[in-house]
């Protein structure tokens, strides 16, 4: 059993900010990243919580990222928001462009934000949940590094290529999902490696293309998409939507750009937003009720909605004022400040 420690919620943000600023990130970037990591940790998303500080610092050591550069939101009279991260982390760029994306969505009914030239490592659900909190539906996708083999293939061509969606609900948590199109997220494999646990069958191949449950062999080989050809097709779609469509890098190009330095992948991100009021012809309340009947029938069968456990963890951890995280990881992070 993995030994855990209790960490107060305020300490999450403070520890993250201190490590990031010491690593070389500006106060603005450290704040945006820490907000994301703390949010994920409070929701018990271990693979995208403070564990990702290790990747942030590795990215800075790689020497390609600018930890102080500020993003630029480009002027536009269309429904498209373009934000140039200029070689910085994505989160400050999302923060800069999100108000304009919401404004344009309410004006046009549908709008999109293209973020270019960013390093990206984080979960997508906090971004689409900003849209659902504003009463909009949101969809986000990014490529990564070419760690994932296509269905029928043996080497990495595709990224983990996550897809996230959030649907607003009145007076309750939104319907949200956020998952990699690979069978496992890269961070989950790294956590299995740290814990000394074998992977499930069918999520990775080794460097020779043979099935493996060894986390290190998986990291040295290639991950597999979920759902065979269906997951592979979705992953390819994300390569196109978050790469060539917005004039940014594919996962193979991101891998080549890294030149073996490690750290977060470098590419773009696309976020789509939809205004239910426009799409429903103003009949939001009626259609919300129809959506709720779908959710109710799912729950009535004893099934869970996506993110249900995450929202339960958020409520539990917020109420008690602390989270539990692996003791070894907490020790490793605090040692980075000594």
CSV table of C-alpha atoms in Angstrom, one decimal:
chain,number,residue,atom,x,y,z
A,1,UNK,CA,0.0,0.0,0.0
A,2,UNK,CA,1.3,3.4,-0.9
A,3,UNK,CA,2.0,5.6,2.1
A,4,UNK,CA,0.1,8.9,2.0
A,5,UNK,CA,0.3,12.3,3.8
A,6,UNK,CA,-2.3,14.9,4.5
A,7,UNK,CA,-1.6,18.2,2.8
A,8,UNK,CA,-3.7,21.3,3.6
A,9,UNK,CA,-5.4,23.0,0.6
A,10,UNK,CA,-3.5,26.3,1.0
A,11,UNK,CA,-0.2,24.4,1.0
A,12,UNK,CA,-0.9,22.9,-2.4
A,13,UNK,CA,-0.9,26.3,-4.1
A,14,UNK,CA,1.9,27.7,-2.0
A,15,UNK,CA,4.2,24.7,-2.6
A,16,UNK,CA,3.4,24.7,-6.3
A,17,UNK,CA,4.1,28.4,-6.7
A,18,UNK,CA,7.3,28.2,-4.7
A,19,UNK,CA,8.7,25.4,-6.8
A,20,UNK,CA,7.7,27.0,-10.1
A,21,UNK,CA,9.2,30.4,-9.3
A,22,UNK,CA,12.4,28.8,-8.1
A,23,UNK,CA,12.5,26.8,-11.3
A,24,UNK,CA,12.3,30.0,-13.4
A,25,UNK,CA,8.6,30.7,-14.1
A,26,UNK,CA,7.3,34.3,-13.6
A,27,UNK,CA,4.8,35.0,-11.0
A,28,UNK,CA,2.0,35.2,-13.6
A,29,UNK,CA,2.9,31.8,-15.1
A,30,UNK,CA,3.4,30.2,-11.7
A,31,UNK,CA,0.0,31.4,-10.5
A,32,UNK,CA,-1.8,30.1,-13.6
A,33,UNK,CA,-0.1,26.7,-13.4
A,34,UNK,CA,-0.5,26.4,-9.6
A,35,UNK,CA,-4.3,27.1,-9.9
A,36,UNK,CA,-4.6,24.3,-12.4
A,37,UNK,CA,-2.5,21.8,-10.4
A,38,UNK,CA,-4.2,22.6,-7.1
A,39,UNK,CA,-7.7,22.2,-8.7
A,40,UNK,CA,-6.7,18.8,-10.1
A,41,UNK,CA,-5.2,17.7,-6.8
A,42,UNK,CA,-8.3,18.7,-4.9
A,43,UNK,CA,-10.3,16.6,-7.3
A,44,UNK,CA,-8.0,13.6,-6.6
A,45,UNK,CA,-6.7,13.7,-10.1
A,46,UNK,CA,-3.3,12.4,-9.1
A,47,UNK,CA,-1.8,12.1,-12.6
A,48,UNK,CA,-2.6,15.8,-13.4
A,49,UNK,CA,-2.1,17.3,-9.9
A,50,UNK,CA,1.1,18.4,-8.2
A,51,UNK,CA,2.9,15.3,-9.8
A,52,UNK,CA,3.0,17.5,-12.9
A,53,UNK,CA,5.4,19.9,-11.2
A,54,UNK,CA,8.1,17.4,-12.1
A,55,UNK,CA,7.4,17.9,-15.8
A,56,UNK,CA,7.1,21.6,-15.5
A,57,UNK,CA,10.6,21.8,-14.0
A,58,UNK,CA,12.0,19.4,-16.5
A,59,UNK,CA,10.5,21.5,-19.3
A,60,UNK,CA,12.3,24.6,-17.9
A,61,UNK,CA,15.6,22.6,-17.7
A,62,UNK,CA,15.2,21.6,-21.3
A,63,UNK,CA,15.9,25.3,-22.2
A,64,UNK,CA,13.2,25.8,-24.9
A,65,UNK,CA,10.4,27.4,-22.9
A,66,UNK,CA,10.2,31.0,-21.9
A,67,UNK,CA,9.0,31.2,-18.3
A,68,UNK,CA,8.4,34.9,-18.5
A,69,UNK,CA,6.9,35.6,-21.9
A,70,UNK,CA,3.3,36.9,-21.9
A,71,UNK,CA,0.7,35.7,-24.4
A,72,UNK,CA,-0.8,37.9,-27.1
A,73,UNK,CA,-4.5,37.9,-27.9
A,74,UNK,CA,-4.9,38.8,-31.6
A,75,UNK,CA,-7.6,41.3,-32.7
A,76,UNK,CA,-10.4,39.7,-34.7
A,77,UNK,CA,-13.9,40.6,-35.9
A,78,UNK,CA,-14.8,36.9,-36.5
A,79,UNK,CA,-15.9,34.2,-34.2
A,80,UNK,CA,-12.3,32.9,-33.9
A,81,UNK,CA,-10.1,34.0,-31.0
A,82,UNK,CA,-6.4,33.5,-31.7
A,83,UNK,CA,-3.9,33.6,-28.8
A,84,UNK,CA,-0.1,33.4,-29.4
A,85,UNK,CA,1.5,31.8,-26.3
A,86,UNK,CA,4.9,32.8,-27.8
A,87,UNK,CA,6.7,29.8,-26.4
A,88,UNK,CA,5.3,29.9,-22.9
A,89,UNK,CA,3.0,27.5,-21.1
A,90,UNK,CA,-0.6,27.2,-22.3
A,91,UNK,CA,-2.4,28.1,-19.1
A,92,UNK,CA,-1.7,31.8,-19.1
A,93,UNK,CA,-2.7,32.0,-22.8
A,94,UNK,CA,-6.0,30.2,-22.0
A,95,UNK,CA,-6.6,32.7,-19.2
A,96,UNK,CA,-5.9,35.6,-21.5
A,97,UNK,CA,-8.3,34.5,-24.2
A,98,UNK,CA,-11.1,32.9,-22.3
A,99,UNK,CA,-13.2,36.1,-21.6
A,100,UNK,CA,-13.1,37.0,-25.3
A,101,UNK,CA,-14.1,33.4,-26.3
A,102,UNK,CA,-17.1,33.6,-24.0
A,103,UNK,CA,-18.0,37.0,-25.3
A,104,UNK,CA,-17.8,35.9,-29.0
A,105,UNK,CA,-19.8,32.7,-28.3
A,106,UNK,CA,-22.7,34.8,-26.8
A,107,UNK,CA,-22.5,37.0,-29.9
A,108,UNK,CA,-22.3,34.4,-32.6
A,109,UNK,CA,-23.7,31.3,-30.9
A,110,UNK,CA,-20.5,29.4,-31.7
A,111,UNK,CA,-16.9,30.4,-31.4
A,112,UNK,CA,-13.4,28.9,-31.2
A,113,UNK,CA,-10.1,29.7,-29.6
A,114,UNK,CA,-6.9,28.6,-31.2
A,115,UNK,CA,-3.8,28.8,-28.9
A,116,UNK,CA,-0.5,28.6,-30.8
A,117,UNK,CA,3.1,28.0,-29.9
A,118,UNK,CA,2.5,26.7,-26.4
A,119,UNK,CA,3.9,24.1,-24.1
A,120,UNK,CA,1.1,22.0,-22.7
A,121,UNK,CA,1.0,19.4,-19.9
A,122,UNK,CA,-2.3,19.9,-18.1
A,123,UNK,CA,-5.8,18.5,-17.8
A,124,UNK,CA,-8.4,20.0,-20.2
A,125,UNK,CA,-11.5,19.7,-18.0
A,126,UNK,CA,-10.8,22.9,-15.9
A,127,UNK,CA,-10.8,24.8,-19.2
A,128,UNK,CA,-14.1,23.5,-20.6
A,129,UNK,CA,-15.7,23.8,-17.1
A,130,UNK,CA,-15.0,27.6,-17.3
A,131,UNK,CA,-17.3,27.6,-20.3
A,132,UNK,CA,-20.0,25.5,-18.7
A,133,UNK,CA,-19.8,27.7,-15.6
A,134,UNK,CA,-20.7,30.6,-18.0
A,135,UNK,CA,-23.7,28.6,-19.3
A,136,UNK,CA,-22.0,27.4,-22.5
A,137,UNK,CA,-21.0,23.9,-23.8
A,138,UNK,CA,-17.3,23.5,-24.4
A,139,UNK,CA,-15.1,21.1,-26.3
A,140,UNK,CA,-11.2,21.1,-26.1
A,141,UNK,CA,-8.5,19.0,-27.7
A,142,UNK,CA,-4.7,19.0,-28.0
A,143,UNK,CA,-2.0,16.7,-29.6
A,144,UNK,CA,1.1,15.9,-27.6
A,145,UNK,CA,4.3,13.9,-28.4
A,146,UNK,CA,4.1,10.9,-30.8
A,147,UNK,CA,4.0,8.3,-28.0
A,148,UNK,CA,1.0,6.4,-29.3
A,149,UNK,CA,0.8,3.8,-32.1
A,150,UNK,CA,-2.2,3.9,-34.4
A,151,UNK,CA,-4.5,0.8,-34.5
A,152,UNK,CA,-2.5,-1.9,-36.4
A,153,UNK,CA,0.8,0.0,-35.9
A,154,UNK,CA,3.9,-0.7,-33.8
A,155,UNK,CA,5.5,2.7,-33.3
A,156,UNK,CA,4.4,6.1,-32.0
A,157,UNK,CA,2.8,8.4,-34.6
A,158,UNK,CA,0.0,9.9,-32.6
A,159,UNK,CA,-0.1,11.8,-29.3
A,160,UNK,CA,-2.1,10.9,-26.3
A,161,UNK,CA,-4.5,13.4,-27.8
A,162,UNK,CA,-7.0,14.2,-25.1
A,163,UNK,CA,-10.6,15.3,-25.7
A,164,UNK,CA,-12.7,17.2,-23.1
A,165,UNK,CA,-16.3,18.3,-23.1
A,166,UNK,CA,-18.5,20.1,-20.6
A,167,UNK,CA,-22.2,20.7,-20.6
A,168,UNK,CA,-23.8,23.2,-18.2
A,169,UNK,CA,-26.5,22.1,-15.7
A,170,UNK,CA,-28.6,24.3,-13.5
A,171,UNK,CA,-27.6,24.4,-9.8
A,172,UNK,CA,-25.4,21.3,-10.0
A,173,UNK,CA,-22.1,20.2,-11.3
A,174,UNK,CA,-21.7,20.0,-15.1
A,175,UNK,CA,-21.6,16.9,-17.3
A,176,UNK,CA,-17.9,16.7,-18.0
A,177,UNK,CA,-15.5,14.2,-19.5
A,178,UNK,CA,-11.8,14.5,-20.2
A,179,UNK,CA,-9.9,11.5,-21.5
A,180,UNK,CA,-6.9,10.7,-23.6
A,181,UNK,CA,-7.5,8.8,-26.8
A,182,UNK,CA,-4.7,6.5,-25.7
A,183,UNK,CA,-5.7,3.6,-23.5
A,184,UNK,CA,-3.9,5.3,-20.6
A,185,UNK,CA,-2.7,8.8,-20.0
A,186,UNK,CA,1.1,9.2,-20.1
A,187,UNK,CA,1.1,10.4,-16.6
A,188,UNK,CA,-0.8,7.4,-15.4
A,189,UNK,CA,1.9,5.1,-16.8
A,190,UNK,CA,4.5,7.1,-15.0
A,191,UNK,CA,2.5,6.7,-11.8
A,192,UNK,CA,2.3,2.9,-12.3
A,193,UNK,CA,6.1,2.9,-12.8
A,194,UNK,CA,6.6,4.9,-9.6
A,195,UNK,CA,4.3,2.5,-7.7
A,196,UNK,CA,6.0,-0.6,-9.1
A,197,UNK,CA,2.6,-1.9,-10.5
A,198,UNK,CA,2.1,-3.7,-13.9
A,199,UNK,CA,-0.1,-2.0,-16.5
A,200,UNK,CA,-3.4,-3.6,-17.6
A,201,UNK,CA,-3.2,-5.7,-20.7
A,202,UNK,CA,-3.8,-4.0,-24.1
A,203,UNK,CA,-2.6,-0.5,-23.3
A,204,UNK,CA,1.0,-0.5,-24.6
A,205,UNK,CA,3.7,-2.3,-26.7
A,206,UNK,CA,7.4,-2.5,-26.1
A,207,UNK,CA,10.1,-1.1,-28.5
A,208,UNK,CA,9.8,-4.2,-30.7
A,209,UNK,CA,6.0,-3.8,-31.0
A,210,UNK,CA,5.2,-6.7,-28.6
A,211,UNK,CA,2.4,-6.3,-26.0
A,212,UNK,CA,3.7,-5.4,-22.6
A,213,UNK,CA,2.4,-4.6,-19.1
A,214,UNK,CA,5.8,-3.3,-17.9
A,215,UNK,CA,5.5,0.5,-17.4
A,216,UNK,CA,9.1,1.2,-18.4
A,217,UNK,CA,8.8,-0.9,-21.5
A,218,UNK,CA,5.7,1.0,-22.4
A,219,UNK,CA,7.5,4.3,-22.0
A,220,UNK,CA,10.3,3.0,-24.1
A,221,UNK,CA,7.9,1.6,-26.7
A,222,UNK,CA,4.5,2.9,-27.6
A,223,UNK,CA,1.1,3.4,-26.1
A,224,UNK,CA,-2.1,2.1,-27.8
A,225,UNK,CA,-5.3,3.9,-28.5
A,226,UNK,CA,-8.5,2.9,-26.7
A,227,UNK,CA,-11.2,1.1,-28.7
A,228,UNK,CA,-8.9,-0.1,-31.5
A,229,UNK,CA,-9.6,1.6,-34.8
A,230,UNK,CA,-12.3,3.8,-33.3
A,231,UNK,CA,-10.0,5.4,-30.8
A,232,UNK,CA,-7.3,5.6,-33.4
A,233,UNK,CA,-9.6,7.6,-35.8
A,234,UNK,CA,-10.6,10.0,-33.0
A,235,UNK,CA,-6.9,10.5,-32.2
A,236,UNK,CA,-6.1,11.3,-35.9
A,237,UNK,CA,-9.0,13.8,-35.9
A,238,UNK,CA,-7.5,15.6,-32.9
A,239,UNK,CA,-4.1,15.7,-34.7
A,240,UNK,CA,-5.8,17.5,-37.6
A,241,UNK,CA,-8.1,19.8,-35.6
A,242,UNK,CA,-5.4,20.9,-33.1
A,243,UNK,CA,-2.6,20.8,-35.6
A,244,UNK,CA,-2.9,21.7,-39.3
A,245,UNK,CA,-6.3,23.3,-38.9
A,246,UNK,CA,-4.9,26.0,-36.5
A,247,UNK,CA,-1.5,26.2,-38.2
A,248,UNK,CA,0.4,24.3,-35.4
A,249,UNK,CA,2.4,21.2,-34.9
A,250,UNK,CA,1.4,17.6,-35.0
A,251,UNK,CA,2.6,15.2,-32.3
A,252,UNK,CA,5.4,13.9,-34.5
A,253,UNK,CA,6.5,17.5,-35.2
A,254,UNK,CA,6.3,18.3,-31.4
A,255,UNK,CA,8.5,15.3,-30.7
A,256,UNK,CA,11.1,16.4,-33.2
A,257,UNK,CA,11.0,20.0,-31.8
A,258,UNK,CA,11.9,18.6,-28.4
A,259,UNK,CA,15.1,17.1,-29.7
A,260,UNK,CA,15.2,14.7,-26.8
A,261,UNK,CA,15.1,17.4,-24.1
A,262,UNK,CA,12.1,16.0,-22.3
A,263,UNK,CA,9.4,18.0,-20.6
A,264,UNK,CA,6.0,19.2,-21.8
A,265,UNK,CA,5.1,18.8,-25.5
A,266,UNK,CA,5.1,22.0,-27.7
A,267,UNK,CA,2.1,22.5,-30.0
A,268,UNK,CA,-1.3,24.2,-30.2
A,269,UNK,CA,-4.7,23.8,-28.6
A,270,UNK,CA,-8.3,24.3,-29.9
A,271,UNK,CA,-11.3,25.1,-27.7
A,272,UNK,CA,-14.8,25.2,-29.2
A,273,UNK,CA,-17.7,26.9,-27.4
A,274,UNK,CA,-21.4,26.6,-28.0
A,275,UNK,CA,-24.3,28.8,-26.7
A,276,UNK,CA,-27.4,26.7,-26.0
A,277,UNK,CA,-29.6,29.8,-26.2
A,278,UNK,CA,-28.6,30.4,-29.8
A,279,UNK,CA,-28.8,26.8,-30.8
A,280,UNK,CA,-32.1,26.0,-29.2
A,281,UNK,CA,-33.8,29.1,-30.4
A,282,UNK,CA,-34.2,30.5,-26.9
A,283,UNK,CA,-35.7,27.3,-25.5
A,284,UNK,CA,-32.9,26.5,-23.1
A,285,UNK,CA,-35.1,25.6,-20.1
A,286,UNK,CA,-37.1,23.0,-22.0
A,287,UNK,CA,-34.1,21.4,-23.5
A,288,UNK,CA,-32.2,21.4,-20.2
A,289,UNK,CA,-35.1,19.4,-18.8
A,290,UNK,CA,-34.8,16.9,-21.7
A,291,UNK,CA,-31.0,16.6,-21.0
A,292,UNK,CA,-31.7,16.0,-17.3
A,293,UNK,CA,-34.1,13.2,-18.1
A,294,UNK,CA,-31.2,11.5,-19.9
A,295,UNK,CA,-28.9,11.9,-16.9
A,296,UNK,CA,-31.6,10.7,-14.5
A,297,UNK,CA,-32.2,7.6,-16.5
A,298,UNK,CA,-28.5,6.8,-16.5
A,299,UNK,CA,-28.3,7.2,-12.7
A,300,UNK,CA,-31.4,5.3,-12.2
A,301,UNK,CA,-29.7,2.2,-13.6
A,302,UNK,CA,-26.9,2.5,-11.1
A,303,UNK,CA,-24.5,3.9,-13.6
A,304,UNK,CA,-22.2,6.9,-12.9
A,305,UNK,CA,-21.9,10.1,-15.0
A,306,UNK,CA,-18.4,11.0,-16.1
A,307,UNK,CA,-16.5,13.1,-13.4
A,308,UNK,CA,-19.0,12.1,-10.7
A,309,UNK,CA,-16.3,10.6,-8.5
A,310,UNK,CA,-14.1,13.7,-9.2
A,311,UNK,CA,-16.9,16.1,-8.0
A,312,UNK,CA,-17.4,13.9,-4.9
A,313,UNK,CA,-13.7,14.1,-4.2
A,314,UNK,CA,-13.8,17.9,-4.6
A,315,UNK,CA,-16.6,18.2,-2.1
A,316,UNK,CA,-15.0,15.8,0.4
A,317,UNK,CA,-11.5,17.4,0.2
A,318,UNK,CA,-12.9,21.0,0.3
A,319,UNK,CA,-15.0,20.2,3.4
A,320,UNK,CA,-12.2,18.6,5.4
A,321,UNK,CA,-9.6,21.2,4.2
A,322,UNK,CA,-6.9,18.8,3.0
A,323,UNK,CA,-6.0,16.2,0.4
A,324,UNK,CA,-4.1,13.0,0.6
A,325,UNK,CA,-1.2,12.5,-1.7
A,326,UNK,CA,1.7,9.9,-1.9
A,327,UNK,CA,4.2,10.6,0.8
A,328,UNK,CA,7.1,9.9,-1.5
A,329,UNK,CA,5.9,12.5,-4.0
A,330,UNK,CA,5.3,15.1,-1.3
A,331,UNK,CA,8.8,14.5,0.0
A,332,UNK,CA,10.3,14.8,-3.5
A,333,UNK,CA,8.5,18.1,-4.1
A,334,UNK,CA,9.4,19.7,-0.7
A,335,UNK,CA,13.1,18.6,-1.3
A,336,UNK,CA,13.1,20.7,-4.5
A,337,UNK,CA,12.9,23.8,-2.3
A,338,UNK,CA,15.9,22.9,-0.1
